[in-house]
Short mmCIF file of C-alpha atoms in Angstrom, two decimals:
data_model
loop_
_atom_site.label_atom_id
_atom_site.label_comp_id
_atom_site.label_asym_id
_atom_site.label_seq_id
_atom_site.Cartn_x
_atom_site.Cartn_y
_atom_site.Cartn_z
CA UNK A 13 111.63 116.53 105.03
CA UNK A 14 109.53 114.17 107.02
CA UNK A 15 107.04 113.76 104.95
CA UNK A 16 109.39 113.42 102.09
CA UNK A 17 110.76 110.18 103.70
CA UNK A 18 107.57 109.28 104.81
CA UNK A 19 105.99 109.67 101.39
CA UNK A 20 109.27 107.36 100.25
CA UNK A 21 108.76 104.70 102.45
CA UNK A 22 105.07 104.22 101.58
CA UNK A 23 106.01 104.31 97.99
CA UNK A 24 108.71 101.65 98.72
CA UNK A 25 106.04 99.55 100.44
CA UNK A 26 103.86 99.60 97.50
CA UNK A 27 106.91 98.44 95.55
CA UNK A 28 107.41 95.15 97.44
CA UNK A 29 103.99 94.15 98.85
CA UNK A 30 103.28 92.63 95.07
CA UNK A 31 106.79 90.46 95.39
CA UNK A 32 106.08 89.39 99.29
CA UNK A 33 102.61 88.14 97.95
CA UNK A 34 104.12 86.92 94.95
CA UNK A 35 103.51 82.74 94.48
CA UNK A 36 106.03 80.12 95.30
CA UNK A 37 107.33 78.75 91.70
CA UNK A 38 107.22 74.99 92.15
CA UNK A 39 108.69 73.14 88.82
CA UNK A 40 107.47 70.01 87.55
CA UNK A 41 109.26 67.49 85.45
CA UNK A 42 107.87 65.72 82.60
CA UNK A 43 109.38 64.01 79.57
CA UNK A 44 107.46 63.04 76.75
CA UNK A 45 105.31 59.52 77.42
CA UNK A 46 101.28 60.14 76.35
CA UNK A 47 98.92 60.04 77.60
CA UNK A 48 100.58 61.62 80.75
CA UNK A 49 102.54 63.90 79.26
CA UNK A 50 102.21 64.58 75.07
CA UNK A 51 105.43 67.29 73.76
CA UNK A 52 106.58 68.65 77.00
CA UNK A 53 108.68 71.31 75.14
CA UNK A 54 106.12 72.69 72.93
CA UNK A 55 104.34 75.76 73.65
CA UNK A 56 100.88 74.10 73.95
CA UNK A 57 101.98 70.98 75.59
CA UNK A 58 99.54 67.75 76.02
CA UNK A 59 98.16 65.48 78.38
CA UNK A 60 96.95 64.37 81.86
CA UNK A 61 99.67 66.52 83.71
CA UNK A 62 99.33 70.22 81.83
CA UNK A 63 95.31 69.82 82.76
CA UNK A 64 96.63 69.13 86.26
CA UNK A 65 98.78 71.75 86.68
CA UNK A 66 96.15 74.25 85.04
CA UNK A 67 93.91 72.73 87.87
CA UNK A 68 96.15 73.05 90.59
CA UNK A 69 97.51 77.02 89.38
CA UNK A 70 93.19 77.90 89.56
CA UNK A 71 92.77 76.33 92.27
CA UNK A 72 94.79 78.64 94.86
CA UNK A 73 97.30 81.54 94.86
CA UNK A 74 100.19 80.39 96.83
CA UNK A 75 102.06 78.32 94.48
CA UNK A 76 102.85 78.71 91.09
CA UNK A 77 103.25 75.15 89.01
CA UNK A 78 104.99 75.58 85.56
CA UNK A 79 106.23 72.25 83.60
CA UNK A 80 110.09 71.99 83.21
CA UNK A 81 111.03 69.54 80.30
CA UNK A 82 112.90 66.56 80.65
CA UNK A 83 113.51 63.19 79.31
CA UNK A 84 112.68 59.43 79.88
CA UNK A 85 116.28 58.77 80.88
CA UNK A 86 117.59 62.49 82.18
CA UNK A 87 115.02 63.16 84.57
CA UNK A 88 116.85 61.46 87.61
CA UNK A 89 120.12 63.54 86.93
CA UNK A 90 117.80 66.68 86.27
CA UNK A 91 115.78 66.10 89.61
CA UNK A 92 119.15 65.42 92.17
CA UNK A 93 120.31 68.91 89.92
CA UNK A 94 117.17 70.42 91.51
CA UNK A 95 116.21 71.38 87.72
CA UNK A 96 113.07 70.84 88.91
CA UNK A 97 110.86 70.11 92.48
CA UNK A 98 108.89 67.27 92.04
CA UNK A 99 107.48 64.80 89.46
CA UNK A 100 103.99 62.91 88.92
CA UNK A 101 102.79 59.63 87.95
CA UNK A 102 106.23 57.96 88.72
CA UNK A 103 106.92 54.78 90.67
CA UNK A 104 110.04 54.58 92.90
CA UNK A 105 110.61 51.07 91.18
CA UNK A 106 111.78 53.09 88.05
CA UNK A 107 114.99 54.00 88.47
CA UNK A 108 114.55 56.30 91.61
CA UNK A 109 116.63 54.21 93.96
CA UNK A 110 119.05 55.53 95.94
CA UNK A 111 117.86 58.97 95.45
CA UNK A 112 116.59 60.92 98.19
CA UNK A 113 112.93 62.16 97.92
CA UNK A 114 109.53 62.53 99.34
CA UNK A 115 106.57 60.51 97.78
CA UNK A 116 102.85 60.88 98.38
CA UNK A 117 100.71 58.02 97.06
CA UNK A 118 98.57 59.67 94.18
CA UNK A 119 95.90 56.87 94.59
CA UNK A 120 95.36 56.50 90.72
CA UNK A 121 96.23 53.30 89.07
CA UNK A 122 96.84 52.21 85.24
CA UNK A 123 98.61 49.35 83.79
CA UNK A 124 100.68 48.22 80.91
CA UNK A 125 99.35 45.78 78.55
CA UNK A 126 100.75 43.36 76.05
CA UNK A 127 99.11 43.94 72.08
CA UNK A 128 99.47 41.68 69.33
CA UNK A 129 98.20 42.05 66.00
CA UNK A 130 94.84 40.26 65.07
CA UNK A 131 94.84 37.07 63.60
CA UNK A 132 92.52 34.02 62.57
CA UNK A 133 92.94 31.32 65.31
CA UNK A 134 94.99 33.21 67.41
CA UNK A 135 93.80 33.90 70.97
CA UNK A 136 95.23 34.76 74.33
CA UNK A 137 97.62 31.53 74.85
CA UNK A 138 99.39 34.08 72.01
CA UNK A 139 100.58 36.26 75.14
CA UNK A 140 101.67 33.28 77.32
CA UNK A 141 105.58 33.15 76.19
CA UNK A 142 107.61 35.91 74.80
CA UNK A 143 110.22 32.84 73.31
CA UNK A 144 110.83 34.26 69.79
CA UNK A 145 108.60 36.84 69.35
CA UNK A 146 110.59 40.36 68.35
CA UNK A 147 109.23 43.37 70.62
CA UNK A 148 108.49 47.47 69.76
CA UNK A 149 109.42 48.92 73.07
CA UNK A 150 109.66 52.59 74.87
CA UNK A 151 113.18 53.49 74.72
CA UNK A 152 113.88 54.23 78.63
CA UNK A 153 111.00 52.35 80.00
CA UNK A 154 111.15 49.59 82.84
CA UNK A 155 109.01 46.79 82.27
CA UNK A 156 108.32 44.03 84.41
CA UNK A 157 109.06 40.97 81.97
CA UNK A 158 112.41 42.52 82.08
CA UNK A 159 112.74 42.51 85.45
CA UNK A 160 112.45 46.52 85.42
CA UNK A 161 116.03 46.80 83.51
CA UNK A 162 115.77 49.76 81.04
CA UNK A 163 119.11 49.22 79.85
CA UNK A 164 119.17 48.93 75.95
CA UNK A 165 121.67 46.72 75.26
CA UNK A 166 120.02 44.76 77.38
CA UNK A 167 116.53 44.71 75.77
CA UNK A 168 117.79 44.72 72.30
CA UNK A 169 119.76 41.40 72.74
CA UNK A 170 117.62 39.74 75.44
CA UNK A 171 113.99 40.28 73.83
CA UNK A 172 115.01 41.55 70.25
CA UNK A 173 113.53 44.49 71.11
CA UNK A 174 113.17 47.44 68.71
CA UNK A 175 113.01 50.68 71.31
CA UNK A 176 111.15 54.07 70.34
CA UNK A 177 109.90 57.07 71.29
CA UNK A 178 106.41 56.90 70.27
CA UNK A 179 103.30 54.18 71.10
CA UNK A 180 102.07 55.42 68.02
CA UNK A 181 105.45 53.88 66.34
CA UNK A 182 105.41 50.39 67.82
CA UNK A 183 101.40 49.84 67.14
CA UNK A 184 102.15 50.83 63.25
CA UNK A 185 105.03 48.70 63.79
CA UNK A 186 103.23 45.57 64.95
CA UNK A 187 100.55 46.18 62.36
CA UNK A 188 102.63 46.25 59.49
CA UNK A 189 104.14 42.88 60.70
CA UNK A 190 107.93 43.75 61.52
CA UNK A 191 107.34 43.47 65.22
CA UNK A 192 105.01 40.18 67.10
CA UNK A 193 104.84 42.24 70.37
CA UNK A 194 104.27 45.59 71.77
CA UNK A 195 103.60 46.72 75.55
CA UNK A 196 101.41 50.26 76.12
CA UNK A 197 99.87 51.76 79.01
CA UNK A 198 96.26 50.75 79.13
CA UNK A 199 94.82 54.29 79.24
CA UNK A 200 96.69 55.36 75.94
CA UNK A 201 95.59 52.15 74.25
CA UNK A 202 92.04 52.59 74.84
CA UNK A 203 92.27 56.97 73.41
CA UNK A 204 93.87 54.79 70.66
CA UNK A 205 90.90 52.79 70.40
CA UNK A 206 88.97 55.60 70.32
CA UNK A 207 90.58 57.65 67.77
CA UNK A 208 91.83 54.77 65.56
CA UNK A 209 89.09 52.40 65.29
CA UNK A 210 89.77 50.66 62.04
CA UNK A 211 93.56 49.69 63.24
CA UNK A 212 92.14 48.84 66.47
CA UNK A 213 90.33 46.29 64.78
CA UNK A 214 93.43 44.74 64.07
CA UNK A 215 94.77 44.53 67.30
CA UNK A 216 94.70 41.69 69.97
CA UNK A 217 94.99 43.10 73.38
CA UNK A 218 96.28 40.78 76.46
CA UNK A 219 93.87 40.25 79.32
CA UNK A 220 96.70 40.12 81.49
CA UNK A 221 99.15 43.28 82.62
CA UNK A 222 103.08 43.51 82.51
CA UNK A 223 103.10 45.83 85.59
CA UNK A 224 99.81 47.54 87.37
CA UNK A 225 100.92 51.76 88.10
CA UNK A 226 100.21 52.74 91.62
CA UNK A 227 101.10 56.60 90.77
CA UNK A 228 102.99 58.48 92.89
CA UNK A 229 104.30 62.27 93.30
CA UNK A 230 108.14 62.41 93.51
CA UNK A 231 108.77 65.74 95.66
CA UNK A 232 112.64 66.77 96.47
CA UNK A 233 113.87 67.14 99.81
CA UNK A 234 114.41 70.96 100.48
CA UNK A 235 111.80 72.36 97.37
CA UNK A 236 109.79 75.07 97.84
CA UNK A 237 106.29 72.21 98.50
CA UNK A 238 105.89 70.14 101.50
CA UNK A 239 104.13 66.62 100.85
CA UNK A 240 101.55 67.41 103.09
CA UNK A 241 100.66 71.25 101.44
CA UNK A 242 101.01 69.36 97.75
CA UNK A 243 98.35 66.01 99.81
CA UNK A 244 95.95 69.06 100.44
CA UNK A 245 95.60 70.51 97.50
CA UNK A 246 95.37 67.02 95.51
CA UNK A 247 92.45 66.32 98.04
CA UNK A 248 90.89 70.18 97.61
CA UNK A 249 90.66 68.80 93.88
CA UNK A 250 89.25 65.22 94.50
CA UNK A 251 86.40 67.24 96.66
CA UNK A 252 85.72 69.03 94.26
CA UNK A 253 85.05 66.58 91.45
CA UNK A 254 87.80 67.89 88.89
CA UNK A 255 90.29 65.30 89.34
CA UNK A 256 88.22 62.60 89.20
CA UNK A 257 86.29 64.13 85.85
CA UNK A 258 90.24 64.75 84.30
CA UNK A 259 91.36 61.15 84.93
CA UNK A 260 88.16 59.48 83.73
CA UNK A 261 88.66 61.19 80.61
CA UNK A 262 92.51 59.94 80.28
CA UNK A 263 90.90 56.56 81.41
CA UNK A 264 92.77 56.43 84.58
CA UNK A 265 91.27 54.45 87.51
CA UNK A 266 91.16 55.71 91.18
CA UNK A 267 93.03 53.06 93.38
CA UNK A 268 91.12 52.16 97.09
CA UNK A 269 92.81 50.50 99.93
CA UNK A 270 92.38 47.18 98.21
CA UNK A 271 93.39 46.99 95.09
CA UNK A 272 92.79 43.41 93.28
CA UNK A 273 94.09 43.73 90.12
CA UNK A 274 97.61 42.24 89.94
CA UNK A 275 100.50 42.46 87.19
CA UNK A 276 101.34 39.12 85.40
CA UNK A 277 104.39 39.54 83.39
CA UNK A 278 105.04 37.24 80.30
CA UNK A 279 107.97 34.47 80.49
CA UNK A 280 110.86 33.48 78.24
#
């Protein structure tokens, strides 16, 4: 009889070793906005945050990261929801106010920039007023001409602002003439560039920024990753030379303690 129990026991310990070793799920927002994040919901999704996440799953066995989709404008009501434990590449400008989180600096910077299409005589004076010129626009998106007001009444009257879903959209857009204006992130304009370089051809690209990205990691109070285990593991991959090699490839800059480059939003 002893051994029967005994012999039950051991099996039982067997049973749950696997689920005490098992990873901690951590879930990541991330709404569609390339080149950070390119069709969250697909099976195969895109971008500078999937390679992350594949980076940071290799990279050790306690934690499990696995993308939860989201959108530009829900992610704040899915985050206080805990639908999900943290977010990267956010700013706590954008919206985040008021909302109680943990952030850890990601030290990589990118910036928005203003594009106009190509013409004879036209040079960068072109970007020095936005006073009558109609705008394509990320639906959900705070820019800093605006004042960092996503709201789209508010853009639509104000800066006559047609507002998308796709940077794709509001470059075809500007180069078919029914827009003057357009605003990307640098680091998707220049894969554009790369990919595209008869239309780029056609494009006039400011020399000055609407807003300059100092990333940052969004983590929720009470989720299963402390900023200090999720700083540690970011640094494990810096060390090792695969973070640096992803964002050079998504043409995202590593930020130092002094960063020079400033944001110089257009006027009315």
């Amino acid at each position: 009889m002893h051994s029967i129990v005994r012999l039950l026991l051991i099996s039982l310990g067997l049973c749950l070793q696997p689920l005490a070793m098992a990873a901690e799920l951590v879930r990541v927002g991330a709404y569609h906005f390339p080149p950070y994040v390119d069709k969250p919901e697909s099976a195969e999704p895109g971008g500078v945050l999937p390679e992350l996440l594949v980076q940071l799953n290799a990279a050790q066995q306690d934690y499990r990261f696995t993308l939860v989709p989201t959108s530009v404008t829900r992610r704040y009501r899915d985050f206080t929801q805990a639908r999900y434990d943290l977010i990267f590449f956010e700013s706590p400008e954008w919206g985040w106010q008021g909302i109680e989180l943990d952030r850890l600096d990601l030290h990589v910077s990118d910036a928005e920039v203003y594009v106009a299409r190509a013409e004879p005589g036209r040079g960068q004076d072109y970007f020095d007023s936005l006073k009558g010129k109609r705008m394509a626009l990320y639906n959900g998106y705070h820019y800093g001409f605006a004042g960092f007001n996503a709201d789209q009444d508010y853009l639509t009257r104000t800066f006559k602002a047609v507002l998308t879903y796709s940077h794709d959209s509001n470059l075809l857009m500007l180069l078919h003439g029914r827009v003057e204006l357009s605003v990307v992130p640098r680091s998707y304009l220049r894969l554009y560039q790369q990919s595209q370089p008869e239309q780029s051809q056609q494009l006039l690209v400011s020399e000055r920024a609407d807003q300059v990205y100092h990333h940052q990691a969004l983590l929720r109070r009470g989720g299963p990753l402390r900023l200090e285990d999720l700083a540690r593991l970011l640094e494990g991959l810096q060390s090792s030379g695969k973070l640096p090699a992803l964002l050079a490839r998504y043409h995202l800059r590593p930020t130092t303690g002094e960063e020079h480059e400033q944001a110089n939003p257009m006027q009315l």
